Amino acid sequence: MNRLDEIQRAFQSRGGTSFLLGLLLLAVIPSCGDSGRHTYQKSRAMMDTFVTMTVISESRQQSETAIQAAFNSIEEFGCLINFFSATSELSQINKNAGVREVRVSPAAFDLIEKALYVADKSAGAFDPTIGPVMRLWDFHNGVRPPDADIKKNLPLVNYRDVVINKKNSGVFLRKKGMLLDLGGIAKGYAADLAVGALKQHGITAGIVAVGGDVRTFGLRADGTAWNVGIKNPRQTGAKDEIMGTIRLTDKAISTSGDYERYFISDGRRFHHILDPQTGYPSDRARSVSIIARDGVFTDGFDTAVFVLGPRRGLDLIKEINRDFEVDAIIIDVNGVIYETDRVKETIKDAKNL
Amino acid sequence: MLRIFRAVPLADKVLFFFMLTASLSGIFVVREALPQAADVIVEVDGRPVRTAPLSVDGTMAFNGDCGEIQVEIKNSRVRVSEAHCPNKLCVQQGWVSRGVIVCLPNNVVVFIGGRGTGTKKGLDAVTG
């Protein structure tokens, strides 16, 4: 009884009140803090793929303006480098192959310059002039082109025949019939552009996925790094869709796989990642993921390493690691996993790759 | 009324206020934590053109880049029942109860149960 009186008195006194008020504030303040940083997400079909932007922001208004600006930047860029649109700058370059130099916008020029850097570093394992051979293949309808056609078009595939002029943003393809195809690198670049636009609008954390090309910056609302799943190249159902996850911040990741677009003919898998040396699908790997700061390089080098295979691919990674930090996760054609030191043991579900 | 209010000990008033705040904040917590009432949102060329409740069965037709595309809602699930795109991947995807159906050639996206992608297993994105 005494004790109860004491408690009651304590509560009635000022000390008790402020104790309770303090408790109340403690209960309310953290929840305010949490609700301050919200996660906003929007998706759209663009550049022949599905683009999802997730941003952390304290204001819905800010996030919506920023996401819209980022979508716009991808849309504008997509128009410049669309291989199938007759009016794109890329088509202008291709139409004028062997004829004259074409001046292009800064973004298109920047991308072409970077594509040539990847081509040069990989000695043509990634080649943006793959167009004349790529167009022969129809992966949707599973049509294999005649060998003679591939042989005939192969001499047109050579990145060394692309002449760029930095002074006037000019691009010239030396041989008539050459076709620049930036599909193997453009989505990563689009992710870079989108992140740039988001940052310009004051967003400090987010993740942009242009199809499978993902770029992250800052941290999630819970203060941890972004969690990106890597697809299993030999998925059998919903359970084994993801073979591993990786935590990233201020890094991009891209994956090339033989399972994205392919057909099976005579028991052989024909997929869309062609070896520019042969004009046929490269058969050294099933899946290659590259992790680096810029999406344009993860996207370009995943194709290069895929074509080179694990041994020469890892040599290339080692070499470009001198220029910037880069990592690789490779599943070779037999399902064997190769991972660089910083991403060791990312792949957990290794039973059926 | 005022007299009753004065007669109530301060601690009780504080407690009352605290409980009131707690229960009210509960509403916001629940609103944040739980997904919004399940809706089907259809976007054509990046613009939302129709929002429909997932709980009401019916069909909707839209004009995509390759002609008419038909979206069907039945038993809280959604499918693209008809499309004139070359590969009909959207039709093959079948019934979906949460997530997205994308028809790239038509530039039509159907979001089921909110605008996000409904990424699985705590993932923020998937590469590959």
Tab-separated table of C-alpha atoms in Angstrom, chain A:
chain	number	residue	atom	x	y	z
A	1	MET	CA	0.000	0.000	0.000
A	2	ASN	CA	2.791	2.269	0.975
A	3	ARG	CA	4.521	1.542	-2.194
A	4	LEU	CA	1.486	2.295	-4.338
A	5	ASP	CA	1.086	5.628	-2.599
A	6	GLU	CA	4.681	6.388	-3.346
A	7	ILE	CA	4.282	5.625	-7.025
A	8	GLN	CA	1.114	7.666	-7.216
A	9	ARG	CA	2.803	10.591	-5.554
A	10	ALA	CA	5.740	10.325	-7.860
A	11	PHE	CA	3.439	10.395	-10.860
A	12	GLN	CA	1.521	13.367	-9.525
A	13	SER	CA	4.698	15.308	-8.913
A	14	ARG	CA	6.430	17.100	-11.776
A	15	GLY	CA	9.190	14.555	-11.881
A	16	GLY	CA	6.728	11.789	-12.589
A	17	THR	CA	5.048	13.749	-15.326
A	18	SER	CA	8.225	14.568	-17.140
A	19	PHE	CA	9.228	10.915	-16.797
A	20	LEU	CA	6.048	9.882	-18.533
A	21	LEU	CA	6.345	12.641	-21.099
A	22	GLY	CA	9.881	11.533	-21.765
A	23	LEU	CA	8.651	7.994	-22.314
A	24	LEU	CA	6.057	9.312	-24.702
A	25	LEU	CA	8.604	11.321	-26.662
A	26	LEU	CA	10.890	8.310	-26.823
A	27	ALA	CA	8.038	6.353	-28.318
A	28	VAL	CA	7.164	8.999	-30.877
A	29	ILE	CA	10.524	10.434	-31.991
A	30	PRO	CA	12.138	7.313	-33.478
A	31	SER	CA	9.047	6.572	-35.519
A	32	CYS	CA	9.198	10.132	-36.877
A	33	GLY	CA	12.837	9.568	-37.746
A	34	ASP	CA	11.984	6.404	-39.647
A	35	SER	CA	9.102	7.878	-41.537
A	36	GLY	CA	11.355	10.762	-42.623
A	37	ARG	CA	13.309	8.605	-45.038
A	38	HIS	CA	10.910	6.785	-47.270
A	39	THR	CA	11.498	4.334	-50.065
A	40	TYR	CA	9.806	5.241	-53.331
A	41	GLN	CA	9.722	2.970	-56.339
A	42	LYS	CA	8.508	3.289	-59.905
A	43	SER	CA	8.836	1.069	-62.944
A	44	ARG	CA	8.371	1.581	-66.655
A	45	ALA	CA	8.937	-0.325	-69.862
A	46	MET	CA	11.749	1.442	-71.720
A	47	MET	CA	14.634	0.622	-74.063
A	48	ASP	CA	13.046	-2.762	-74.780
A	49	THR	CA	13.293	-3.737	-71.155
A	50	PHE	CA	11.813	-3.033	-67.746
A	51	VAL	CA	13.279	-0.119	-65.817
A	52	THR	CA	12.780	0.161	-62.051
A	53	MET	CA	13.930	3.084	-59.949
A	54	THR	CA	13.965	2.938	-56.168
A	55	VAL	CA	14.963	6.032	-54.232
A	56	ILE	CA	15.255	7.013	-50.594
A	57	SER	CA	13.893	10.456	-49.902
A	58	GLU	CA	12.247	12.519	-47.206
A	59	SER	CA	9.737	13.932	-49.614
A	60	ARG	CA	7.368	12.246	-52.008
A	61	GLN	CA	7.420	15.370	-54.149
A	62	GLN	CA	11.202	15.319	-54.447
A	63	SER	CA	11.312	11.624	-55.225
A	64	GLU	CA	8.653	11.901	-57.919
A	65	THR	CA	10.323	14.841	-59.641
A	66	ALA	CA	13.693	13.088	-59.531
A	67	ILE	CA	12.367	9.753	-60.803
A	68	GLN	CA	10.517	11.482	-63.622
A	69	ALA	CA	13.705	13.331	-64.628
A	70	ALA	CA	15.633	10.061	-64.555
A	71	PHE	CA	13.030	8.305	-66.730
A	72	ASN	CA	13.184	11.241	-69.140
A	73	SER	CA	16.966	11.020	-69.379
A	74	ILE	CA	16.742	7.319	-70.256
A	75	GLU	CA	13.986	7.947	-72.774
A	76	GLU	CA	15.934	10.689	-74.568
A	77	PHE	CA	19.073	8.610	-74.565
A	78	GLY	CA	17.174	5.529	-75.777
A	79	CYS	CA	15.957	7.495	-78.791
A	80	LEU	CA	19.516	8.484	-79.729
A	81	ILE	CA	20.945	4.992	-79.773
A	82	ASN	CA	17.951	2.895	-80.892
A	83	PHE	CA	19.248	0.403	-83.469
A	84	PHE	CA	15.793	-0.174	-84.944
A	85	SER	CA	14.608	3.414	-85.221
A	86	ALA	CA	15.405	4.984	-88.592
A	87	THR	CA	15.618	8.436	-87.039
A	88	SER	CA	18.074	7.654	-84.228
A	89	GLU	CA	21.581	9.070	-84.287
A	90	LEU	CA	22.869	5.515	-84.315
A	91	SER	CA	20.932	4.820	-87.516
A	92	GLN	CA	22.410	7.951	-89.060
A	93	ILE	CA	25.886	6.637	-88.304
A	94	ASN	CA	25.012	3.247	-89.765
A	95	LYS	CA	23.377	4.672	-92.903
A	96	ASN	CA	26.487	6.701	-93.557
A	97	ALA	CA	28.905	3.823	-93.098
A	98	GLY	CA	31.680	4.147	-95.689
A	99	VAL	CA	30.234	7.509	-96.750
A	100	ARG	CA	30.815	10.211	-94.183
A	101	GLU	CA	31.258	11.161	-90.563
A	102	VAL	CA	28.095	11.858	-88.524
A	103	ARG	CA	28.003	14.295	-85.628
A	104	VAL	CA	26.191	12.982	-82.563
A	105	SER	CA	25.006	14.221	-79.162
A	106	PRO	CA	27.430	14.190	-76.218
A	107	ALA	CA	25.727	11.172	-74.590
A	108	ALA	CA	25.847	9.054	-77.755
A	109	PHE	CA	29.467	10.045	-78.374
A	110	ASP	CA	30.447	9.303	-74.784
A	111	LEU	CA	28.862	5.860	-74.993
A	112	ILE	CA	30.568	5.052	-78.298
A	113	GLU	CA	33.901	6.190	-76.917
A	114	LYS	CA	33.459	3.948	-73.867
A	115	ALA	CA	32.289	1.035	-76.014
A	116	LEU	CA	35.500	1.355	-78.020
A	117	TYR	CA	37.509	1.421	-74.785
A	118	VAL	CA	35.907	-1.895	-73.727
A	119	ALA	CA	36.484	-3.321	-77.203
A	120	ASP	CA	40.121	-2.240	-77.145
A	121	LYS	CA	40.773	-3.565	-73.625
A	122	SER	CA	39.198	-6.908	-74.504
A	123	ALA	CA	40.912	-7.068	-77.917
A	124	GLY	CA	37.545	-7.295	-79.613
A	125	ALA	CA	35.871	-9.911	-77.369
A	126	PHE	CA	33.286	-7.184	-76.967
A	127	ASP	CA	32.780	-5.477	-80.296
A	128	PRO	CA	30.118	-2.792	-80.872
A	129	THR	CA	30.345	-3.362	-84.638
A	130	ILE	CA	28.785	-6.844	-84.264
A	131	GLY	CA	25.645	-5.497	-86.024
A	132	PRO	CA	26.076	-7.100	-89.495
A	133	VAL	CA	26.347	-10.583	-87.927
A	134	MET	CA	23.889	-10.045	-85.071
A	135	ARG	CA	21.118	-9.082	-87.498
A	136	LEU	CA	21.408	-12.481	-89.224
A	137	TRP	CA	20.333	-14.301	-86.077
A	138	ASP	CA	16.687	-14.599	-85.129
A	139	PHE	CA	16.590	-15.920	-81.582
A	140	HIS	CA	12.859	-15.507	-81.183
A	141	ASN	CA	11.981	-17.787	-84.042
A	142	GLY	CA	15.002	-20.017	-83.561
A	143	VAL	CA	16.414	-19.528	-87.040
A	144	ARG	CA	20.067	-20.310	-87.529
A	145	PRO	CA	21.610	-18.280	-90.374
A	146	PRO	CA	23.492	-20.038	-93.178
A	147	ASP	CA	27.213	-20.373	-92.422
A	148	ALA	CA	28.049	-18.600	-95.687
A	149	ASP	CA	26.133	-15.483	-94.614
A	150	ILE	CA	28.036	-15.295	-91.331
A	151	LYS	CA	31.325	-15.758	-93.153
A	152	LYS	CA	30.430	-13.043	-95.630
A	153	ASN	CA	29.531	-10.495	-92.948
A	154	LEU	CA	32.318	-11.236	-90.486
A	155	PRO	CA	34.890	-8.887	-92.148
A	156	LEU	CA	32.512	-6.009	-91.400
A	157	VAL	CA	32.880	-6.685	-87.674
A	158	ASN	CA	35.886	-4.759	-86.438
A	159	TYR	CA	35.851	-1.993	-83.858
A	160	ARG	CA	39.134	-0.670	-85.250
A	161	ASP	CA	37.164	0.558	-88.263
A	162	VAL	CA	35.215	3.025	-86.120
A	163	VAL	CA	36.763	6.468	-86.321
A	164	ILE	CA	35.787	8.957	-83.674
A	165	ASN	CA	36.566	12.629	-83.624
A	166	LYS	CA	36.419	14.127	-80.168
A	167	LYS	CA	36.638	17.718	-81.386
A	168	ASN	CA	33.303	17.692	-83.175
A	169	SER	CA	31.690	14.556	-81.663
A	170	GLY	CA	31.929	12.894	-85.057
A	171	VAL	CA	31.629	9.154	-85.676
A	172	PHE	CA	32.543	7.430	-88.926
A	173	LEU	CA	32.366	3.762	-89.906
A	174	ARG	CA	35.074	3.070	-92.464
A	175	LYS	CA	33.403	0.266	-94.441
A	176	LYS	CA	30.080	0.309	-96.216
A	177	GLY	CA	27.714	-2.192	-94.636
A	178	MET	CA	29.176	-1.803	-91.141
A	179	LEU	CA	26.590	-1.530	-88.361
A	180	LEU	CA	27.214	-0.171	-84.918
A	181	ASP	CA	25.035	-2.006	-82.359
A	182	LEU	CA	25.258	-0.630	-78.826
A	183	GLY	CA	22.777	-3.094	-77.323
A	184	GLY	CA	25.544	-4.808	-75.364
A	185	ILE	CA	26.485	-1.703	-73.401
A	186	ALA	CA	23.673	0.883	-73.652
A	187	LYS	CA	21.559	-0.337	-70.728
A	188	GLY	CA	24.413	-0.031	-68.268
A	189	TYR	CA	25.046	3.470	-69.564
A	190	ALA	CA	21.343	4.271	-69.170
A	191	ALA	CA	21.562	3.220	-65.506
A	192	ASP	CA	24.501	5.625	-65.091
A	193	LEU	CA	22.526	8.435	-66.704
A	194	ALA	CA	19.522	7.777	-64.470
A	195	VAL	CA	21.640	7.805	-61.311
A	196	GLY	CA	23.185	11.087	-62.479
A	197	ALA	CA	19.724	12.598	-62.947
A	198	LEU	CA	18.534	11.375	-59.535
A	199	LYS	CA	21.598	12.839	-57.812
A	200	GLN	CA	21.105	16.113	-59.643
A	201	HIS	CA	17.657	16.282	-58.078
A	202	GLY	CA	19.069	15.893	-54.593
A	203	ILE	CA	18.549	12.151	-54.156
A	204	THR	CA	21.400	10.681	-52.106
A	205	ALA	CA	20.449	7.010	-52.140
A	206	GLY	CA	18.783	4.707	-54.606
A	207	ILE	CA	18.987	1.801	-57.005
A	208	VAL	CA	18.280	1.827	-60.730
A	209	ALA	CA	17.696	-1.390	-62.645
A	210	VAL	CA	17.599	-1.165	-66.434
A	211	GLY	CA	16.679	-4.781	-67.065
A	212	GLY	CA	19.501	-6.743	-65.463
A	213	ASP	CA	21.889	-3.792	-65.360
A	214	VAL	CA	21.741	-2.445	-61.837
A	215	ARG	CA	23.439	0.602	-60.329
A	216	THR	CA	23.306	1.506	-56.646
A	217	PHE	CA	24.225	4.603	-54.656
A	218	GLY	CA	23.982	5.462	-50.962
A	219	LEU	CA	22.245	3.146	-48.515
A	220	ARG	CA	18.749	1.729	-48.049
A	221	ALA	CA	16.291	3.309	-45.612
A	222	ASP	CA	17.420	0.843	-42.934
A	223	GLY	CA	21.034	2.004	-43.326
A	224	THR	CA	22.302	-1.169	-44.991
A	225	ALA	CA	23.674	-1.744	-48.487
A	226	TRP	CA	21.409	-2.655	-51.408
A	227	ASN	CA	20.704	-6.328	-51.835
A	228	VAL	CA	20.959	-7.569	-55.413
A	229	GLY	CA	20.097	-11.113	-56.450
A	230	ILE	CA	21.966	-12.882	-59.238
A	231	LYS	CA	19.915	-15.124	-61.493
A	232	ASN	CA	20.661	-18.806	-61.721
A	233	PRO	CA	21.525	-19.601	-65.368
A	234	ARG	CA	19.924	-23.050	-65.072
A	235	GLN	CA	16.811	-22.191	-63.108
A	236	THR	CA	14.312	-25.024	-62.826
A	237	GLY	CA	11.570	-23.253	-60.873
A	238	ALA	CA	10.690	-20.350	-58.620
A	239	LYS	CA	12.807	-21.737	-55.764
A	240	ASP	CA	16.194	-21.716	-57.474
A	241	GLU	CA	15.720	-18.514	-59.472
A	242	ILE	CA	18.475	-16.737	-57.526
A	243	MET	CA	21.877	-18.409	-57.106
A	244	GLY	CA	23.315	-15.782	-54.770
A	245	THR	CA	22.937	-12.261	-53.473
A	246	ILE	CA	25.401	-9.431	-53.191
A	247	ARG	CA	25.362	-6.300	-51.044
A	248	LEU	CA	26.318	-3.191	-52.984
A	249	THR	CA	26.627	0.521	-52.490
A	250	ASP	CA	27.990	3.009	-55.024
A	251	LYS	CA	28.593	0.080	-57.351
A	252	ALA	CA	26.962	-1.301	-60.469
A	253	ILE	CA	26.433	-4.922	-61.457
A	254	SER	CA	25.578	-6.425	-64.832
A	255	THR	CA	25.134	-9.998	-65.938
A	256	SER	CA	25.394	-11.686	-69.312
A	257	GLY	CA	23.810	-15.101	-69.585
A	258	ASP	CA	23.231	-17.748	-72.212
A	259	TYR	CA	19.673	-18.183	-70.905
A	260	GLU	CA	18.273	-14.763	-71.794
A	261	ARG	CA	17.601	-15.155	-75.502
A	262	TYR	CA	18.324	-18.520	-77.052
A	263	PHE	CA	17.010	-21.481	-78.969
A	264	ILE	CA	18.036	-25.121	-78.998
A	265	SER	CA	18.798	-26.708	-82.360
A	266	ASP	CA	20.284	-30.192	-82.849
A	267	GLY	CA	20.796	-30.394	-79.091
A	268	ARG	CA	22.956	-27.291	-79.141
A	269	ARG	CA	22.126	-24.027	-77.412
A	270	PHE	CA	22.301	-20.960	-79.620
A	271	HIS	CA	22.180	-17.808	-77.485
A	272	HIS	CA	22.515	-14.120	-78.211
A	273	ILE	CA	26.054	-13.468	-77.006
A	274	LEU	CA	28.068	-13.847	-80.165
A	275	ASP	CA	31.814	-14.209	-80.347
A	276	PRO	CA	32.853	-11.383	-82.697
A	277	GLN	CA	35.736	-13.557	-83.983
A	278	THR	CA	33.459	-16.348	-85.203
A	279	GLY	CA	29.969	-14.854	-85.492
A	280	TYR	CA	28.566	-17.768	-83.459
A	281	PRO	CA	27.424	-17.872	-79.822
A	282	SER	CA	30.346	-18.082	-77.430
A	283	ASP	CA	30.357	-21.424	-75.598
A	284	ARG	CA	32.745	-20.852	-72.719
A	285	ALA	CA	30.385	-19.556	-70.023
A	286	ARG	CA	26.785	-19.707	-68.807
A	287	SER	CA	26.704	-16.536	-66.786
A	288	VAL	CA	29.087	-13.662	-66.101
A	289	SER	CA	28.435	-10.881	-63.584
A	290	ILE	CA	30.731	-7.875	-63.377
A	291	ILE	CA	30.804	-5.446	-60.450
A	292	ALA	CA	32.365	-1.977	-60.790
A	293	ARG	CA	31.442	1.636	-60.206
A	294	ASP	CA	29.953	2.441	-63.623
A	295	GLY	CA	27.144	0.557	-65.313
A	296	VAL	CA	28.579	1.243	-68.735
A	297	PHE	CA	31.669	-0.803	-67.870
A	298	THR	CA	29.890	-3.599	-66.008
A	299	ASP	CA	27.575	-3.974	-69.008
A	300	GLY	CA	30.376	-3.870	-71.581
A	301	PHE	CA	32.809	-6.100	-69.750
A	302	ASP	CA	30.251	-8.767	-68.816
A	303	THR	CA	29.886	-9.483	-72.534
A	304	ALA	CA	33.668	-9.380	-73.063
A	305	VAL	CA	34.379	-11.779	-70.176
A	306	PHE	CA	31.512	-14.032	-71.263
A	307	VAL	CA	33.036	-14.337	-74.728
A	308	LEU	CA	36.572	-14.849	-73.371
A	309	GLY	CA	35.572	-17.502	-70.841
A	310	PRO	CA	36.858	-17.856	-67.263
A	311	ARG	CA	40.593	-18.137	-67.832
A	312	ARG	CA	41.188	-15.268	-70.227
A	313	GLY	CA	38.263	-13.376	-68.708
A	314	LEU	CA	39.864	-13.319	-65.275
A	315	ASP	CA	43.137	-12.169	-66.842
A	316	LEU	CA	41.242	-9.263	-68.392
A	317	ILE	CA	39.599	-8.432	-65.049
A	318	LYS	CA	43.008	-8.395	-63.399
A	319	GLU	CA	44.281	-6.037	-66.053
A	320	ILE	CA	41.406	-3.531	-65.955
A	321	ASN	CA	41.492	-3.653	-62.153
A	322	ARG	CA	44.578	-1.466	-62.532
A	323	ASP	CA	42.365	1.243	-64.075
A	324	PHE	CA	39.440	0.884	-61.655
A	325	GLU	CA	38.096	-1.533	-59.040
A	326	VAL	CA	36.332	-4.404	-60.776
A	327	ASP	CA	35.115	-7.850	-59.752
A	328	ALA	CA	33.673	-10.832	-61.548
A	329	ILE	CA	31.490	-13.843	-60.872
A	330	ILE	CA	31.701	-16.409	-63.650
A	331	ILE	CA	29.786	-19.650	-64.107
A	332	ASP	CA	31.572	-21.520	-66.863
A	333	VAL	CA	30.018	-23.851	-69.396
A	334	ASN	CA	30.309	-26.807	-66.977
A	335	GLY	CA	28.736	-24.937	-64.062
A	336	VAL	CA	32.054	-24.264	-62.277
A	337	ILE	CA	32.120	-21.035	-60.250
A	338	TYR	CA	34.902	-18.462	-60.467
A	339	GLU	CA	34.834	-15.411	-58.163
A	340	THR	CA	37.369	-12.641	-57.628
A	341	ASP	CA	38.615	-12.092	-54.050
A	342	ARG	CA	36.314	-9.235	-53.073
A	343	VAL	CA	33.205	-11.217	-54.031
A	344	LYS	CA	34.262	-14.674	-52.820
A	345	GLU	CA	31.426	-17.031	-51.903
A	346	THR	CA	28.682	-14.843	-53.308
A	347	ILE	CA	27.197	-17.853	-55.038
A	348	LYS	CA	25.637	-20.034	-52.362
A	349	ASP	CA	23.174	-22.237	-54.176
A	350	ALA	CA	25.739	-23.975	-56.335
A	351	LYS	CA	24.048	-27.327	-56.807
A	352	ASN	CA	22.470	-26.787	-60.163
A	353	LEU	CA	23.987	-23.931	-62.146
